[in-house]
PDB file of C-alpha atoms and ligand atoms in Angstrom:
ATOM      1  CA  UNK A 558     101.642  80.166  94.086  1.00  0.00           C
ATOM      2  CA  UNK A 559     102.933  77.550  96.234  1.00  0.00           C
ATOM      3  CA  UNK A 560     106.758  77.810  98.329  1.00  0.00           C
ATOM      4  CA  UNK A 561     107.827  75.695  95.918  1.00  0.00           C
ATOM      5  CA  UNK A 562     107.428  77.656  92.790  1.00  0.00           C
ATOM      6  CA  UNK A 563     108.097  81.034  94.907  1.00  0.00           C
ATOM      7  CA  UNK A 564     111.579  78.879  95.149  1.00  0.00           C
ATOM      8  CA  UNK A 565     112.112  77.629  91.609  1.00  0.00           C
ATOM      9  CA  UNK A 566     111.553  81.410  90.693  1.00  0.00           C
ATOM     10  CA  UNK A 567     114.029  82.424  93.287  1.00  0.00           C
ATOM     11  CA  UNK A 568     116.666  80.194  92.229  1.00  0.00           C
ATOM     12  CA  UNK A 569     116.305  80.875  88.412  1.00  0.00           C
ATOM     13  CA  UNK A 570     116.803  84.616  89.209  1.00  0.00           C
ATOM     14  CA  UNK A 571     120.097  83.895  91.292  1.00  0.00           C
ATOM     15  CA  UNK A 572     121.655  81.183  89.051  1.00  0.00           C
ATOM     16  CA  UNK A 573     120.657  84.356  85.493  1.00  0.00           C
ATOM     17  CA  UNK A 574     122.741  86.547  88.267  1.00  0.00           C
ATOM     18  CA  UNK A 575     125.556  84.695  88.857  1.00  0.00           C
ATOM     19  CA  UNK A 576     125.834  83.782  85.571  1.00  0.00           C
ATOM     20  CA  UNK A 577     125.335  86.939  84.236  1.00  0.00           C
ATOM     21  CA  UNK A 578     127.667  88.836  86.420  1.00  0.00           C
ATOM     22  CA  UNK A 579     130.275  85.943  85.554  1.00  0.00           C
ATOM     23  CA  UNK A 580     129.720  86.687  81.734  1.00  0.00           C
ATOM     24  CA  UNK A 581     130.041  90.644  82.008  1.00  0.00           C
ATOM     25  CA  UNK A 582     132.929  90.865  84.752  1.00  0.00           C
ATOM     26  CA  UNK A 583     135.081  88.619  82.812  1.00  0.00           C
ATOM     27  CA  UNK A 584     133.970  90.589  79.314  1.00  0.00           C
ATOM     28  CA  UNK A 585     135.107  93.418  80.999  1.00  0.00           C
ATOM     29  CA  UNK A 586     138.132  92.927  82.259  1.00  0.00           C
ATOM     30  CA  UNK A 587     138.636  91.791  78.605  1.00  0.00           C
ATOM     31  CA  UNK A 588     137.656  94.424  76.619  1.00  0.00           C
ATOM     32  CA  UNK A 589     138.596  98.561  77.206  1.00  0.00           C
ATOM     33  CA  UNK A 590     134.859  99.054  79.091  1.00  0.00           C
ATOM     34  CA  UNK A 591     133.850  99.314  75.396  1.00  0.00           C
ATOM     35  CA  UNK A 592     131.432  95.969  75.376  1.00  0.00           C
ATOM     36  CA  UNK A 593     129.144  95.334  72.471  1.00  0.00           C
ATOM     37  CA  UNK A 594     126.741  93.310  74.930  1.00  0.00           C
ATOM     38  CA  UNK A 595     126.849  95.150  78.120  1.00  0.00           C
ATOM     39  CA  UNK A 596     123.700  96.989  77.549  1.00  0.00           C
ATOM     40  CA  UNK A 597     122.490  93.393  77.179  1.00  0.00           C
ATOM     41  CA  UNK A 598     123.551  92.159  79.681  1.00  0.00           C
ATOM     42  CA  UNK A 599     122.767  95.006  82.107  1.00  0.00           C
ATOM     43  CA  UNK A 600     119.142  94.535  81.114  1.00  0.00           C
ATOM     44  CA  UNK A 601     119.627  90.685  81.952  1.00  0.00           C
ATOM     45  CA  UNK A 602     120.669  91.434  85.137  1.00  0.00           C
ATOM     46  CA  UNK A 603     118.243  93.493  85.943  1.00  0.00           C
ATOM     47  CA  UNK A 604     115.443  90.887  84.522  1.00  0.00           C
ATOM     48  CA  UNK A 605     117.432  88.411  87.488  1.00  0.00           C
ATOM     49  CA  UNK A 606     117.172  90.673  90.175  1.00  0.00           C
ATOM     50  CA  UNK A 607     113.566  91.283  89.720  1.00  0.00           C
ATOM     51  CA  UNK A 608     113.006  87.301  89.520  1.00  0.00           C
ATOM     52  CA  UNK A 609     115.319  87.032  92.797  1.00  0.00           C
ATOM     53  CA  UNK A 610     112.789  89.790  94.625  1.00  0.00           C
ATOM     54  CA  UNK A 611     110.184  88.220  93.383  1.00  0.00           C
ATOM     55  CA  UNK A 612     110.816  84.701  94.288  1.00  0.00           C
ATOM     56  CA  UNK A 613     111.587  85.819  97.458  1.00  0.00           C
ATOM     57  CA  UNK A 614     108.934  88.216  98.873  1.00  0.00           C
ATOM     58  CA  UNK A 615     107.070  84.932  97.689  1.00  0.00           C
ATOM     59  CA  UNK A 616     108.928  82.831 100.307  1.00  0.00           C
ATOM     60  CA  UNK A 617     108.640  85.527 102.655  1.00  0.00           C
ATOM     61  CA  UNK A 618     105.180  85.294 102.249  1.00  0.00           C
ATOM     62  CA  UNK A 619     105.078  81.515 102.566  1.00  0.00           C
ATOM     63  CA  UNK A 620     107.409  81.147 105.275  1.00  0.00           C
ATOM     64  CA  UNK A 621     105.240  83.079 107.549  1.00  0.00           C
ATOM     65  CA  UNK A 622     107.027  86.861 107.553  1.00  0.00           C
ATOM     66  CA  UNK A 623     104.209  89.440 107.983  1.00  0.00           C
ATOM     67  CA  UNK A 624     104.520  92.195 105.125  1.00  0.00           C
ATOM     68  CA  UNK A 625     102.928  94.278 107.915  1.00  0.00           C
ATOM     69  CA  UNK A 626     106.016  94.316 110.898  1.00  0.00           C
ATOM     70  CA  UNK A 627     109.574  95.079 110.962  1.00  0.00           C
ATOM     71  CA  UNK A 628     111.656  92.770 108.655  1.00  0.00           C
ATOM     72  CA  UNK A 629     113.229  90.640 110.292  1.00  0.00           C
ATOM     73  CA  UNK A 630     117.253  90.449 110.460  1.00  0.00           C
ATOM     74  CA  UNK A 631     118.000  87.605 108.459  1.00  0.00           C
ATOM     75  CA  UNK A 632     115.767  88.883 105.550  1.00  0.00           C
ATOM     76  CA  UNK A 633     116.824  92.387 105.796  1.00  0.00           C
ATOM     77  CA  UNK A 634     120.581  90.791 105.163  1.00  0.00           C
ATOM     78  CA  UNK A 635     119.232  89.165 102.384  1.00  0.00           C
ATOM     79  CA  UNK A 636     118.308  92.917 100.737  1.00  0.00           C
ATOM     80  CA  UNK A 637     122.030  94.111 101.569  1.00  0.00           C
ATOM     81  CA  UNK A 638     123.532  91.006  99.615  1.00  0.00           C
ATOM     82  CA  UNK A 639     120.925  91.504  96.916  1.00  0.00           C
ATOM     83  CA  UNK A 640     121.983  95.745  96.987  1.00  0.00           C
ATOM     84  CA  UNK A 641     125.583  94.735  96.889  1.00  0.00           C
ATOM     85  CA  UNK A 642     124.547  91.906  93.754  1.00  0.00           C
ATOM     86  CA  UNK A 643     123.060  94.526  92.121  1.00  0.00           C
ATOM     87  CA  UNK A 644     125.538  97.101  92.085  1.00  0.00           C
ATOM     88  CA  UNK A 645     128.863  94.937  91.481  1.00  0.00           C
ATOM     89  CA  UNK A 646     128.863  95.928  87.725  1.00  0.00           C
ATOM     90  CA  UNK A 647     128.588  99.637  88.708  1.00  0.00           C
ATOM     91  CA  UNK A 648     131.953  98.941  90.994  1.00  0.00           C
ATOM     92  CA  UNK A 649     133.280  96.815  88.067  1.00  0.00           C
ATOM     93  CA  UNK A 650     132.653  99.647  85.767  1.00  0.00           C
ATOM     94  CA  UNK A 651     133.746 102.756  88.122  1.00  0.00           C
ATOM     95  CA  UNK A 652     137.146 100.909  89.147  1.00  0.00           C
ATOM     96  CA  UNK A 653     138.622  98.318  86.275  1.00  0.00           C
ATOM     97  CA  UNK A 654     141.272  97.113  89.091  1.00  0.00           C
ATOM     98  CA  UNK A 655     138.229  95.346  91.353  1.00  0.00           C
ATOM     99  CA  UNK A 656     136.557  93.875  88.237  1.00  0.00           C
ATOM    100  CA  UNK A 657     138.726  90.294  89.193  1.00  0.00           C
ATOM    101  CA  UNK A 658     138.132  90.615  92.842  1.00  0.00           C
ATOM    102  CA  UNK A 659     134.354  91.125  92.094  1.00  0.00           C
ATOM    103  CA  UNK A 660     134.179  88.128  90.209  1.00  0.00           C
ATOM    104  CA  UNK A 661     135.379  85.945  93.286  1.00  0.00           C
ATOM    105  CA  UNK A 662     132.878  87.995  95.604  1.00  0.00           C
ATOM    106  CA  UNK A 663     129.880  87.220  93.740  1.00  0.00           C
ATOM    107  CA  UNK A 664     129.523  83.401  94.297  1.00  0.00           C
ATOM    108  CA  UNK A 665     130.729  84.084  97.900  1.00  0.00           C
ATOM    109  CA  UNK A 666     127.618  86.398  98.317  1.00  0.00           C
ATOM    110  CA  UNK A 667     125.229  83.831  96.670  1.00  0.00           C
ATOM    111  CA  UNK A 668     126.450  81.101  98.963  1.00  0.00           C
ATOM    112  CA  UNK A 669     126.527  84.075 101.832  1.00  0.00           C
ATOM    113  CA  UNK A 670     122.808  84.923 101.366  1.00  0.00           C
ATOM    114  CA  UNK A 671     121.495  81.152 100.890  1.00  0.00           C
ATOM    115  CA  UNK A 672     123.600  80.352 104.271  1.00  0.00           C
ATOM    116  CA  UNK A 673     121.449  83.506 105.661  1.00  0.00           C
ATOM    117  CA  UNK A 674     118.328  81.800 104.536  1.00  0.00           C
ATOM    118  CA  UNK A 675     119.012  77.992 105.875  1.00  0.00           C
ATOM    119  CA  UNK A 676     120.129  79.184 109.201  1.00  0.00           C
ATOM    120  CA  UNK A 677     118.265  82.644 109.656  1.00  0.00           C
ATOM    121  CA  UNK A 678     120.989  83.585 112.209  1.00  0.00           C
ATOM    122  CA  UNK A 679     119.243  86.694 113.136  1.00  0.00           C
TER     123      UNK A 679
HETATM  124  C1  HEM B1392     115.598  90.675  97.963  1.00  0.00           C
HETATM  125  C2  HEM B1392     116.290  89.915  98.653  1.00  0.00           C
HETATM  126  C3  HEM B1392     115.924  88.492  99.059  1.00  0.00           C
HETATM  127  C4  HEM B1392     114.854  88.031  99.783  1.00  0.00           C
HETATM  128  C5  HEM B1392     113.668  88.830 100.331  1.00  0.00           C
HETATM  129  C6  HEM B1392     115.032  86.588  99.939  1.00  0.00           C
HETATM  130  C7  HEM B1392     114.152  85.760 100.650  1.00  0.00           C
HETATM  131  C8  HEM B1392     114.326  84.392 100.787  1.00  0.00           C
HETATM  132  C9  HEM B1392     113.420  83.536 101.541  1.00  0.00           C
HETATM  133  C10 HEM B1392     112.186  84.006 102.307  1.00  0.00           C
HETATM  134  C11 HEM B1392     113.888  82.261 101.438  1.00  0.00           C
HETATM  135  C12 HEM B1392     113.251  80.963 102.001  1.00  0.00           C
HETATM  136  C13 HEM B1392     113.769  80.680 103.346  1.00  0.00           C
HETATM  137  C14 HEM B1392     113.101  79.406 103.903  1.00  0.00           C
HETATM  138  O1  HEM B1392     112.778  78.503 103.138  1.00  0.00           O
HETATM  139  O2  HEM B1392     112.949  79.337 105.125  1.00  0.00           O
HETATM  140  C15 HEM B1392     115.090  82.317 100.627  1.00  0.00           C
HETATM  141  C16 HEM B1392     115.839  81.215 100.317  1.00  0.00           C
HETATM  142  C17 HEM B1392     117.015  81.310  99.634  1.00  0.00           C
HETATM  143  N1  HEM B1392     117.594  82.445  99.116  1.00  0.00           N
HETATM  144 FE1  HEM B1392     116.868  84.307  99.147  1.00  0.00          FE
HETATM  145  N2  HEM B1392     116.171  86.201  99.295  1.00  0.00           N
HETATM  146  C18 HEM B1392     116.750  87.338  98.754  1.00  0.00           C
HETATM  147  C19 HEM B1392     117.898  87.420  98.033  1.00  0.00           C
HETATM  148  C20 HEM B1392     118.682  86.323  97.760  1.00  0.00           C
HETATM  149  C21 HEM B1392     119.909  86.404  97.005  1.00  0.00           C
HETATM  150  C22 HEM B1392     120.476  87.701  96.415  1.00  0.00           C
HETATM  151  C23 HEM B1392     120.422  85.133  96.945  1.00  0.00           C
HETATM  152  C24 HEM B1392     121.687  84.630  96.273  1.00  0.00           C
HETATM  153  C25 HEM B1392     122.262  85.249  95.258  1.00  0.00           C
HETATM  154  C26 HEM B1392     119.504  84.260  97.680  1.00  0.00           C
HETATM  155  C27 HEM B1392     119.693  82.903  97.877  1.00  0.00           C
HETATM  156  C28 HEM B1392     118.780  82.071  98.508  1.00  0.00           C
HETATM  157  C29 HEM B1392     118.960  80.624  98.636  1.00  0.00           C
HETATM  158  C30 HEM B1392     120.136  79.801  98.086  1.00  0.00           C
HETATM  159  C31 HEM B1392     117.846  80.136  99.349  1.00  0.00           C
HETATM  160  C32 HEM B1392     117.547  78.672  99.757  1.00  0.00           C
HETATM  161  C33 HEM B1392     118.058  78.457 101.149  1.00  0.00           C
HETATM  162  C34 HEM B1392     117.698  77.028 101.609  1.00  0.00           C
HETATM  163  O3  HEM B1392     116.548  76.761 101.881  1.00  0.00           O
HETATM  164  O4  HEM B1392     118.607  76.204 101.710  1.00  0.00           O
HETATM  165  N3  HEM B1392     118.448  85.019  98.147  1.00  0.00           N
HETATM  166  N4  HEM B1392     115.336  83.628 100.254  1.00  0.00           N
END
């Protein structure tokens, strides 16, 4: 598959995740943790951060990382944002106070991890 695709795929996971994690942080903080779609949209967001690996061990591939060596910085940054993406509604869910706080950290991250990828600072 070309970079391009690889890309498309990459950006339809992280615009499901964002969305997603919009949708089920702002259900949450409006409901008593008893949601009638969270096991919904848990499995959504999981479905996005599959796509969002996906997409982007395809870029990795196309952008010339070798599978073979060490990652390098900027992608392994990229797997911490993705980590902390993927475990927001855990937080959310363990701590009801940080379930407004999250909601303003997740598009920072997004924005944080495509900055990573523009200007692989490391
Ligand atoms: C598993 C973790 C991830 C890996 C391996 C990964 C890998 C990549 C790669 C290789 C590129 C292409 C860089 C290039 O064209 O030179 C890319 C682009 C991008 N990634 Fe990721 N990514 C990951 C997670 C994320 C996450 C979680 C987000 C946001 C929620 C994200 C947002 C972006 C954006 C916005 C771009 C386009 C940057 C640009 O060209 O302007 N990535 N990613």
């Amino acid at each position: 598959m070309s970079y391009f695709t690889y890309k498309l795929i990459h950006y339809l996971g992280i615009f499901i995740l964002v969305a997603t994690l919009g949708a089920a942080l702002g259900r949450h903080a409006m409901t008593d943790g008893r949601d009638p779609l969270r096991s919904r949209l848990g499995a959504v967001h999981g479905v996005a951060l599959f796509l969002v690996l996906l997409g982007g061990f395809g870029l990795m591939a196309r952008v010339g990382v070798d599978h073979g060596s060490m990652f390098p910085g900027w992608i392994l940054a990229k797997f911490g944002i993705w980590v902390l993406l993927g475990g927001v509604l855990f937080v959310a869910r363990r701590n009801r106070r940080w379930t407004m706080p999250l909601l303003a950290f997740v598009p920072l991250l997004a924005v944080l991890a495509g900055w990573v990828a523009f200007a692989k600072p490391f």
